[in-house]
Short mmCIF file of C-alpha atoms in Angstrom, two decimals:
data_model
loop_
_atom_site.label_atom_id
_atom_site.label_comp_id
_atom_site.label_asym_id
_atom_site.label_seq_id
_atom_site.Cartn_x
_atom_site.Cartn_y
_atom_site.Cartn_z
CA GLU A 1 13.18 14.17 12.06
CA ILE A 2 9.18 14.30 12.50
CA VAL A 3 7.61 11.81 14.45
CA LEU A 4 4.06 11.14 13.20
CA THR A 5 1.87 9.15 16.29
CA GLN A 6 -1.22 7.48 15.34
CA SER A 7 -4.17 6.77 17.65
CA PRO A 8 -5.67 4.39 18.49
CA ALA A 9 -3.43 1.56 17.66
CA THR A 10 -6.42 -0.64 17.12
CA LEU A 11 -9.98 0.30 16.69
CA SER A 12 -12.80 -2.33 16.95
CA LEU A 13 -16.16 -1.46 15.12
CA SER A 14 -18.99 -3.07 13.51
CA LEU A 15 -20.17 -2.60 9.64
CA GLY A 16 -21.69 0.44 8.96
CA GLU A 17 -20.00 2.28 12.04
CA ARG A 18 -17.90 5.40 11.65
CA ALA A 19 -14.25 4.99 12.23
CA THR A 20 -11.96 8.00 13.40
CA LEU A 21 -8.39 7.56 13.09
CA SER A 22 -6.00 10.25 14.50
CA CYS A 23 -2.40 11.17 13.26
CA ARG A 24 -0.36 13.70 15.19
CA ALA A 25 3.03 15.42 13.90
CA SER A 26 5.47 16.40 16.43
CA GLN A 27 5.98 19.62 14.54
CA ASP A 28 3.92 21.75 12.08
CA ILE A 29 3.86 20.20 8.84
CA ASN A 30 1.08 22.21 7.15
CA ASN A 31 -0.89 20.09 5.16
CA LYS A 32 1.71 17.67 3.93
CA LEU A 33 0.11 14.40 4.92
CA ALA A 34 -1.08 11.31 3.13
CA TRP A 35 -3.22 8.42 4.37
CA TYR A 36 -2.67 4.78 2.99
CA GLN A 37 -4.45 1.54 3.57
CA GLN A 38 -2.84 -1.97 3.83
CA LYS A 39 -4.52 -5.05 3.63
CA PRO A 40 -2.81 -8.38 4.86
CA GLY A 41 -0.41 -9.72 2.46
CA LEU A 42 -0.87 -6.67 -0.01
CA THR A 43 1.18 -3.25 -0.56
CA PRO A 44 -0.16 -0.22 0.41
CA SER A 45 -2.71 2.05 -1.24
CA LEU A 46 -2.56 5.96 -1.19
CA LEU A 47 -6.14 7.02 -0.13
CA ILE A 48 -5.66 10.79 0.72
CA TYR A 49 -2.67 13.24 -0.18
CA ASP A 50 -2.29 16.63 1.29
CA ALA A 51 -4.57 16.15 4.03
CA SER A 52 -7.84 16.20 2.50
CA ASN A 53 -7.56 15.12 -1.38
CA ARG A 54 -9.20 11.97 -2.09
CA VAL A 55 -7.35 9.77 -4.72
CA THR A 56 -9.19 9.19 -7.88
CA GLY A 57 -11.29 6.10 -7.30
CA ILE A 58 -11.38 6.15 -3.75
CA PRO A 59 -14.81 5.94 -2.28
CA VAL A 60 -16.31 8.96 -1.10
CA ARG A 61 -16.67 7.25 2.71
CA PHE A 62 -13.02 7.90 3.29
CA SER A 63 -12.44 11.57 4.04
CA GLY A 64 -9.22 13.43 5.66
CA SER A 65 -9.20 16.45 7.52
CA GLY A 66 -6.65 18.52 9.55
CA SER A 67 -3.74 20.85 9.22
CA GLY A 68 -0.65 21.93 11.19
CA THR A 69 0.06 18.96 13.62
CA ASP A 70 -3.54 17.19 13.88
CA PHE A 71 -4.84 15.07 11.34
CA THR A 72 -8.07 12.88 11.05
CA LEU A 73 -8.92 10.08 8.75
CA THR A 74 -12.71 9.43 8.68
CA ILE A 75 -14.46 6.39 7.06
CA SER A 76 -18.22 7.35 7.53
CA SER A 77 -19.63 3.81 7.22
CA LEU A 78 -17.37 0.83 7.25
CA GLU A 79 -17.78 -1.86 4.71
CA PRO A 80 -16.23 -5.34 4.87
CA GLU A 81 -13.26 -4.55 2.77
CA ASP A 82 -12.26 -1.52 5.05
CA PHE A 83 -10.97 -3.70 7.84
CA ALA A 84 -6.90 -2.90 7.03
CA VAL A 85 -4.23 -1.17 8.62
CA TYR A 86 -4.08 2.30 7.99
CA TYR A 87 -0.84 4.57 7.91
CA CYS A 88 -0.22 8.29 7.68
CA GLN A 89 2.89 9.96 5.99
CA HIS A 90 4.39 13.40 5.74
CA ARG A 91 6.32 15.03 2.83
CA TYR A 92 6.75 18.20 4.66
CA ASN A 93 10.66 17.79 4.80
CA TRP A 94 13.24 14.93 4.55
CA PRO A 95 13.40 12.28 5.96
CA HIS A 96 9.87 11.49 5.22
CA THR A 97 8.45 9.34 7.84
CA PHE A 98 5.36 7.10 8.47
CA GLY A 99 3.07 6.96 11.60
CA GLY A 100 3.06 3.25 13.42
CA GLY A 101 -0.18 2.14 11.71
CA ALA A 102 -3.78 1.90 13.29
CA LYS A 103 -5.75 -1.37 12.69
CA VAL A 104 -9.34 -1.29 12.21
CA GLU A 105 -10.84 -4.59 13.15
CA ILE A 106 -14.10 -6.22 13.12
CA LYS A 107 -16.04 -5.99 16.54
CA GLU L 1 -0.35 -1.13 -16.92
CA MET L 2 2.46 0.25 -14.87
CA ARG L 3 4.53 -2.42 -12.87
CA LEU L 4 7.56 -2.52 -10.80
CA LEU L 5 9.34 -5.63 -10.02
CA GLU L 6 12.05 -5.67 -7.51
CA SER L 7 14.85 -8.30 -7.13
CA GLY L 8 18.16 -8.99 -5.28
CA GLY L 9 17.09 -9.65 -1.93
CA GLY L 10 18.14 -12.69 0.03
CA LEU L 11 20.11 -13.88 3.21
CA VAL L 12 23.17 -11.95 4.12
CA GLN L 13 25.41 -11.91 7.25
CA PRO L 14 25.64 -8.82 9.44
CA GLY L 15 28.26 -6.27 7.86
CA GLY L 16 27.44 -7.69 4.28
CA SER L 17 26.08 -5.88 1.14
CA LEU L 18 23.35 -6.51 -1.41
CA ARG L 19 22.14 -4.49 -4.35
CA LEU L 20 18.53 -4.28 -5.05
CA SER L 21 16.95 -3.74 -8.26
CA CYS L 22 13.69 -2.65 -9.36
CA VAL L 23 12.39 -2.63 -13.10
CA ALA L 24 9.64 -0.54 -14.39
CA SER L 25 7.37 -1.37 -17.09
CA GLY L 26 4.28 0.10 -18.84
CA PHE L 27 5.60 3.58 -18.23
CA THR L 28 8.77 5.87 -18.69
CA LEU L 29 10.62 5.50 -15.58
CA SER L 30 12.39 8.89 -16.29
CA ASP L 31 8.63 10.81 -15.78
CA TYR L 32 9.00 9.72 -12.20
CA ALA L 33 10.74 10.35 -8.86
CA MET L 34 10.93 7.15 -6.92
CA SER L 35 11.40 5.92 -3.21
CA TRP L 36 12.26 2.79 -1.50
CA VAL L 37 9.95 1.82 1.42
CA ARG L 38 10.48 -1.11 3.72
CA GLN L 39 8.55 -3.00 6.18
CA ALA L 40 9.87 -5.39 8.72
CA PRO L 41 8.16 -8.76 9.33
CA GLY L 42 4.75 -7.79 11.15
CA LYS L 43 5.90 -4.41 11.46
CA GLY L 44 4.82 -0.85 9.99
CA LEU L 45 6.11 1.06 6.99
CA GLU L 46 9.51 2.92 6.98
CA TRP L 47 10.53 5.33 4.18
CA VAL L 48 14.10 4.38 3.23
CA SER L 49 15.11 6.77 0.37
CA ALA L 50 14.10 8.87 -2.45
CA ILE L 51 15.80 9.58 -5.72
CA SER L 52 14.75 12.30 -8.16
CA HIS L 53 14.00 11.81 -11.80
CA SER L 54 17.26 12.30 -12.95
CA GLY L 55 19.23 10.62 -10.18
CA ASP L 56 20.96 13.87 -9.15
CA ASP L 57 19.41 14.19 -6.14
CA THR L 58 19.01 11.43 -3.32
CA PHE L 59 17.39 11.37 0.22
CA TYR L 60 17.79 8.87 2.90
CA ALA L 61 16.16 8.03 6.57
CA ASP L 62 18.59 8.82 9.32
CA SER L 63 18.53 4.88 10.10
CA VAL L 64 20.51 4.30 6.68
CA LYS L 65 22.12 7.22 5.76
CA GLY L 66 26.07 6.40 5.01
CA ARG L 67 25.01 2.88 4.47
CA PHE L 68 22.45 2.70 1.24
CA ALA L 69 22.87 4.46 -1.72
CA SER L 70 20.44 4.98 -4.28
CA SER L 71 21.01 5.32 -8.09
CA ARG L 72 18.82 4.66 -11.35
CA ASP L 73 19.39 4.21 -14.99
CA ASN L 74 16.54 5.32 -16.86
CA ALA L 75 17.72 4.00 -20.05
CA LYS L 76 17.52 0.48 -18.73
CA GLN L 77 13.93 1.33 -16.77
CA THR L 78 15.72 0.51 -13.48
CA LEU L 79 16.15 1.75 -10.03
CA TYR L 80 18.88 0.46 -7.63
CA LEU L 81 19.51 0.39 -3.75
CA GLN L 82 22.89 -0.46 -2.82
CA LEU L 83 22.68 -1.89 0.71
CA SER L 84 25.75 -1.82 2.89
CA SER L 85 27.13 -2.54 6.42
CA LEU L 86 24.08 -4.45 6.87
CA ARG L 87 22.38 -4.90 10.43
CA ALA L 88 19.84 -7.44 11.82
CA GLU L 89 17.52 -4.16 11.98
CA ASP L 90 17.58 -3.96 8.15
CA THR L 91 15.55 -7.26 7.63
CA ALA L 92 12.50 -6.25 5.90
CA MET L 93 10.75 -6.53 2.69
CA TYR L 94 11.79 -3.45 0.39
CA TYR L 95 9.40 -2.07 -2.15
CA CYS L 96 10.11 0.48 -4.76
CA ALA L 97 7.42 2.79 -5.45
CA THR L 98 6.72 6.03 -7.83
CA HIS L 99 5.89 9.37 -6.44
CA PHE L 100 2.22 10.39 -6.96
CA PRO L 101 2.08 12.78 -9.93
CA HIS L 102 -1.26 14.58 -9.02
CA CYS L 103 -0.44 17.07 -6.30
CA SER L 104 -1.22 20.81 -6.85
CA SER L 105 2.43 21.55 -7.61
CA GLY L 106 3.13 18.35 -9.57
CA SER L 107 4.80 15.42 -8.45
CA CYS L 108 5.08 15.03 -4.90
CA SER L 109 6.76 12.48 -2.54
CA TYR L 110 3.60 10.35 -1.68
CA PHE L 111 3.84 6.96 -2.92
CA ASP L 112 1.47 5.68 -5.40
CA HIS L 113 2.63 2.79 -7.34
CA TRP L 114 4.21 -0.11 -5.40
CA GLY L 115 6.01 -3.10 -6.51
CA GLN L 116 5.55 -6.44 -4.91
CA GLY L 117 8.65 -6.23 -2.87
CA THR L 118 11.96 -8.34 -2.42
CA LEU L 119 12.92 -9.87 1.05
CA VAL L 120 16.31 -9.05 2.57
CA THR L 121 17.09 -11.01 5.77
CA VAL L 122 20.43 -10.08 7.69
CA SER L 123 21.31 -13.06 9.70
CA SER L 124 24.38 -14.98 10.88
#
């Protein structure tokens, strides 16, 4: 089973600041990684697929990069609605797994 | 509008069984591969199982393999997850979700539309 490790677990930032979230895979997963956003009481929303492709309707301030074992989700300038928990997930093989999550909170 | 509605959760004793259902509306279920994902209270997401469009292929997390079984009835627009030999650590909200249809190769197993979930509590 491929383990995805997200860091940091919590990121405390102010409005307008840049957020950089990391996801590291325990083995090479090519570009087979997605990012989700989950707000309290709501179901997750798919943001980025195959490492760097933004889902239709997702704001351009969200971008994904990386390949192999190291991946990054960047939010270029935090808006109030961006404070949430973010998860990465791979589809390289079965079983698929999620990272443990990273919370972006208001400083 | 695509909608998914899960049901069948509840309180069950360790070792017991439940069958979860997920009814799809607003789209043709047979057009989508599907997954179940769970989330324990206050915890992160855990992928549980996937099933192909036809139901011929199923996949499971190591933590549930041999205890859970996915199936589907496309004519009834319904997805099922049979839970057996339940343990306290299976306590979670269980969500069904469609697979994302827009990867370069077509459908891929990221999770696009989600139901609101059904809560399974395993406790004596």
